Amino acid sequence: GAVVSQHPSWVICKSGTSVKIECRSLDFQATTMFWYRQFPKQSLMLMATSNEGSKATYEQGVEKDKFLINHASLTLSTLTVTSAHPEDSSFYICSVPLRGLKGEAFFGQGTRLTVV
Amino acid sequence: AQSVTQLDSQVPVFEEAPVELRCNYSSSVSVYLFWYVQYPNQGLQLLLKYLSGSTLVKGINGFEAEFNKSQTSFHLRKPSVHISDTAEYFCAVNAGNQFYFGTGTSLTVIP
């Protein structure tokens, strides 16, 4: 079964509204989670690193005020796309690195966001 | 800095034929290497990984890959593809617990 659960799997929202995406680690605690964005026909690009109990670390070019990340517990990180616009339409995927297993990570199922 | 290059964006291949998906990387530190498969509107599924040891690694669904340090390559191979192998394949390196992905190769298996 899935080790990392991401919800919702798809969402359609109106321009200007906000959307929250959840990433849950089901079998283990995760002090760190990663958020990626994937545009059509492109690769995954790291957006930010979510840190439990502290502020997220954003990659260059990613607006922290637009993509709000909250990692309030060891099993849940949320990504909120605020005031969404059509150009934010994308596939968002979270991942949870595995401690003790070199470089491994589990990925969520992804969330397809469409802003109309 | 780390980077991953997948030389072929699209690879069409007939069913039961062999296939090789190419991946080259560059890194200033030691890395771990991965291949993931992505089916439409789904997340990533791990095919195989190289962490250390034998340079030939075998994964799920009959795939294998060979790590070549001198050529900084990690090409993915399968001796006989099936229709169900049609998907997007991503090569990735992990350095410092952070993944860097290639741009992906779309494998289409033709009946």
Short mmCIF file of C-alpha atoms in Angstrom, two decimals:
data_model
loop_
_atom_site.label_atom_id
_atom_site.label_comp_id
_atom_site.label_asym_id
_atom_site.label_seq_id
_atom_site.Cartn_x
_atom_site.Cartn_y
_atom_site.Cartn_z
CA GLY A 1 0.00 0.00 0.00
CA ALA A 2 0.90 3.65 -0.27
CA VAL A 3 3.44 4.95 2.17
CA VAL A 4 2.81 8.57 1.28
CA SER A 5 -0.73 9.75 0.69
CA GLN A 6 -1.45 12.93 -1.20
CA HIS A 7 -4.89 14.51 -1.35
CA PRO A 8 -6.72 15.49 -3.44
CA SER A 9 -5.61 13.66 -6.55
CA TRP A 10 -7.16 16.32 -8.73
CA VAL A 11 -8.84 19.66 -8.20
CA ILE A 12 -10.38 22.32 -10.38
CA CYS A 13 -10.71 25.80 -8.95
CA LYS A 14 -11.63 29.26 -10.07
CA SER A 15 -9.00 31.89 -10.64
CA GLY A 16 -8.36 33.89 -7.49
CA THR A 17 -9.29 31.17 -5.04
CA SER A 18 -6.94 29.14 -2.85
CA VAL A 19 -6.33 25.42 -2.89
CA LYS A 20 -4.81 23.25 -0.19
CA ILE A 21 -2.97 20.05 -0.97
CA GLU A 22 -2.12 17.56 1.77
CA CYS A 23 0.79 15.17 1.96
CA ARG A 24 0.70 12.52 4.67
CA SER A 25 3.39 10.11 5.68
CA LEU A 26 1.48 6.98 6.65
CA ASP A 27 4.06 4.62 8.10
CA PHE A 28 6.75 6.80 9.58
CA GLN A 29 7.53 10.22 10.89
CA ALA A 30 8.97 12.76 8.53
CA THR A 31 10.75 15.87 9.70
CA THR A 32 11.34 16.82 6.10
CA MET A 33 9.13 16.63 3.05
CA PHE A 34 9.70 17.95 -0.43
CA TRP A 35 7.24 19.60 -2.82
CA TYR A 36 7.70 19.35 -6.58
CA ARG A 37 5.86 20.85 -9.51
CA GLN A 38 5.63 19.27 -12.92
CA PHE A 39 4.40 21.16 -15.97
CA PRO A 40 3.11 19.18 -18.95
CA LYS A 41 5.82 17.31 -20.80
CA GLN A 42 8.45 18.56 -18.37
CA SER A 43 10.36 17.11 -15.47
CA LEU A 44 9.76 17.54 -11.79
CA MET A 45 11.17 20.71 -10.33
CA LEU A 46 11.75 21.11 -6.63
CA MET A 47 9.66 23.96 -5.24
CA ALA A 48 10.41 23.84 -1.55
CA THR A 49 11.57 21.81 1.38
CA SER A 50 9.04 21.50 4.17
CA ASN A 51 10.53 21.32 7.67
CA GLU A 52 8.52 20.18 10.66
CA GLY A 53 8.17 22.93 13.21
CA SER A 54 10.01 25.57 11.22
CA LYS A 55 9.75 27.61 8.06
CA ALA A 56 9.94 25.98 4.69
CA THR A 57 12.91 26.53 2.43
CA TYR A 58 11.94 27.72 -1.04
CA GLU A 59 13.87 27.26 -4.25
CA GLN A 60 14.88 30.28 -6.24
CA GLY A 61 12.03 31.73 -8.23
CA VAL A 62 9.27 30.17 -6.10
CA GLU A 63 7.06 32.74 -4.39
CA LYS A 64 6.77 31.88 -0.73
CA ASP A 65 3.71 34.08 -0.28
CA LYS A 66 1.93 32.31 -3.07
CA PHE A 67 2.82 28.76 -2.16
CA LEU A 68 2.29 28.49 1.57
CA ILE A 69 3.72 25.42 3.23
CA ASN A 70 2.80 24.23 6.68
CA HIS A 71 4.46 21.24 8.32
CA ALA A 72 2.72 21.23 11.66
CA SER A 73 3.20 17.58 12.52
CA LEU A 74 5.63 14.78 11.77
CA THR A 75 3.19 13.14 9.40
CA LEU A 76 1.54 16.01 7.56
CA SER A 77 2.68 18.78 5.28
CA THR A 78 0.31 21.03 3.38
CA LEU A 79 0.85 23.18 0.32
CA THR A 80 -1.63 25.99 -0.22
CA VAL A 81 -1.72 27.70 -3.58
CA THR A 82 -3.08 31.14 -2.79
CA SER A 83 -4.93 33.33 -5.27
CA ALA A 84 -4.47 30.71 -7.94
CA HIS A 85 -4.13 31.70 -11.58
CA PRO A 86 -4.31 29.58 -14.73
CA GLU A 87 -0.51 29.56 -14.97
CA ASP A 88 -0.45 27.71 -11.63
CA SER A 89 -2.16 24.77 -13.29
CA SER A 90 0.27 21.92 -12.90
CA PHE A 91 0.92 18.55 -11.31
CA TYR A 92 2.15 18.85 -7.74
CA ILE A 93 3.95 15.95 -6.05
CA CYS A 94 5.30 15.58 -2.56
CA SER A 95 8.01 13.23 -1.41
CA VAL A 96 9.23 11.97 1.92
CA PRO A 97 12.89 10.99 2.31
CA LEU A 98 13.64 7.82 4.18
CA ARG A 99 16.00 7.92 7.09
CA GLY A 100 18.60 5.21 7.10
CA LEU A 101 17.99 4.30 3.47
CA LYS A 102 20.52 6.06 1.36
CA GLY A 103 18.94 8.68 -0.78
CA GLU A 104 15.59 6.93 -1.00
CA ALA A 105 12.25 8.61 -0.89
CA PHE A 106 8.62 7.80 -1.36
CA PHE A 107 6.49 9.96 -3.58
CA GLY A 108 2.86 10.87 -3.25
CA GLN A 109 0.38 10.10 -5.99
CA GLY A 110 0.39 13.71 -7.12
CA THR A 111 -2.29 16.37 -7.40
CA ARG A 112 -3.47 17.66 -10.75
CA LEU A 113 -4.46 21.31 -10.26
CA THR A 114 -6.44 23.06 -12.95
CA VAL A 115 -7.25 26.73 -12.49
CA VAL A 116 -10.00 28.06 -14.72
CA ALA B 1 25.95 21.46 -8.76
CA GLN B 2 24.05 18.44 -9.95
CA SER B 3 22.33 17.87 -13.27
CA VAL B 4 20.71 15.00 -15.11
CA THR B 5 20.40 14.67 -18.86
CA GLN B 6 18.07 12.28 -20.60
CA LEU B 7 19.12 12.37 -24.20
CA ASP B 8 15.93 11.03 -25.74
CA SER B 9 12.63 12.78 -25.10
CA GLN B 10 10.61 10.16 -26.98
CA VAL B 11 11.39 6.54 -27.74
CA PRO B 12 8.99 4.47 -29.84
CA VAL B 13 9.68 0.76 -29.88
CA PHE B 14 7.84 -2.31 -31.10
CA GLU B 15 6.47 -4.81 -28.64
CA GLU B 16 8.94 -7.51 -27.61
CA ALA B 17 11.89 -5.49 -28.93
CA PRO B 18 14.73 -4.39 -26.62
CA VAL B 19 14.98 -0.81 -25.42
CA GLU B 20 17.59 1.44 -23.85
CA LEU B 21 16.79 4.78 -22.25
CA ARG B 22 19.84 6.91 -21.80
CA CYS B 23 20.78 8.98 -18.77
CA ASN B 24 23.88 10.98 -18.02
CA TYR B 25 24.56 12.99 -14.92
CA SER B 26 27.04 15.44 -13.53
CA SER B 27 27.78 15.99 -9.89
CA SER B 28 30.49 17.40 -7.71
CA VAL B 29 29.66 14.95 -4.92
CA SER B 30 28.83 11.28 -4.62
CA VAL B 31 25.29 10.56 -5.67
CA TYR B 32 22.72 7.86 -5.60
CA LEU B 33 21.02 7.07 -8.90
CA PHE B 34 17.41 6.18 -9.58
CA TRP B 35 14.99 5.43 -12.35
CA TYR B 36 11.31 6.16 -11.84
CA VAL B 37 8.30 5.40 -14.01
CA GLN B 38 5.24 7.62 -14.18
CA TYR B 39 1.93 6.52 -15.65
CA PRO B 40 -0.55 9.22 -16.74
CA ASN B 41 -1.81 11.37 -13.87
CA GLN B 42 -0.01 9.27 -11.31
CA GLY B 43 2.94 9.74 -9.02
CA LEU B 44 6.36 8.23 -9.41
CA GLN B 45 7.07 4.56 -8.97
CA LEU B 46 10.60 3.39 -8.27
CA LEU B 47 11.97 1.07 -10.94
CA LEU B 48 15.46 0.58 -9.58
CA LYS B 49 18.29 2.31 -7.80
CA TYR B 50 22.05 2.31 -7.53
CA LEU B 51 23.45 3.07 -4.10
CA SER B 52 26.76 1.18 -4.10
CA GLY B 53 28.27 -2.20 -4.95
CA SER B 54 27.55 -3.99 -8.21
CA THR B 55 27.22 -1.58 -11.08
CA LEU B 56 24.48 -3.64 -12.72
CA VAL B 57 21.23 -3.26 -10.88
CA LYS B 58 18.00 -5.06 -11.55
CA GLY B 59 14.61 -3.57 -10.89
CA ILE B 60 10.96 -4.34 -11.24
CA ASN B 61 9.15 -5.30 -14.44
CA GLY B 62 12.30 -6.76 -15.99
CA PHE B 63 14.23 -3.50 -16.15
CA GLU B 64 17.91 -3.18 -15.37
CA ALA B 65 20.46 -0.39 -15.42
CA GLU B 66 24.21 -0.13 -15.39
CA PHE B 67 26.14 2.52 -13.52
CA ASN B 68 29.21 3.67 -15.41
CA LYS B 69 31.24 6.03 -13.29
CA SER B 70 33.78 6.94 -15.96
CA GLN B 71 31.06 7.91 -18.40
CA THR B 72 28.78 9.27 -15.67
CA SER B 73 25.92 7.31 -17.14
CA PHE B 74 23.09 5.21 -15.80
CA HIS B 75 21.25 3.82 -18.83
CA LEU B 76 18.05 1.84 -18.38
CA ARG B 77 17.47 -1.32 -20.40
CA LYS B 78 14.86 -3.98 -20.96
CA PRO B 79 15.42 -6.92 -23.32
CA SER B 80 11.79 -7.25 -24.37
CA VAL B 81 9.19 -4.55 -23.83
CA HIS B 82 5.49 -4.98 -23.30
CA ILE B 83 2.58 -2.72 -24.14
CA SER B 84 2.17 -1.99 -20.45
CA ASP B 85 5.65 -0.44 -20.37
CA THR B 86 4.31 2.60 -22.20
CA ALA B 87 4.92 5.45 -19.75
CA GLU B 88 7.19 8.34 -18.86
CA TYR B 89 10.56 7.41 -17.39
CA PHE B 90 12.65 9.70 -15.23
CA CYS B 91 16.27 9.35 -14.29
CA ALA B 92 17.23 11.03 -11.04
CA VAL B 93 20.19 11.59 -8.79
CA ASN B 94 20.01 12.14 -5.09
CA ALA B 95 22.63 14.35 -3.54
CA GLY B 96 22.32 15.58 0.00
CA ASN B 97 18.84 14.06 0.31
CA GLN B 98 17.59 16.17 -2.58
CA PHE B 99 16.47 14.76 -5.91
CA TYR B 100 17.41 16.17 -9.28
CA PHE B 101 15.38 14.81 -12.17
CA GLY B 102 16.00 14.53 -15.86
CA THR B 103 13.45 15.86 -18.29
CA GLY B 104 12.01 12.42 -18.85
CA THR B 105 11.73 9.97 -21.72
CA SER B 106 8.37 9.03 -23.10
CA LEU B 107 8.45 5.35 -24.01
CA THR B 108 5.76 4.22 -26.42
CA VAL B 109 5.46 0.53 -27.13
CA ILE B 110 3.90 -0.17 -30.51
CA PRO B 111 1.87 -3.35 -30.92
#
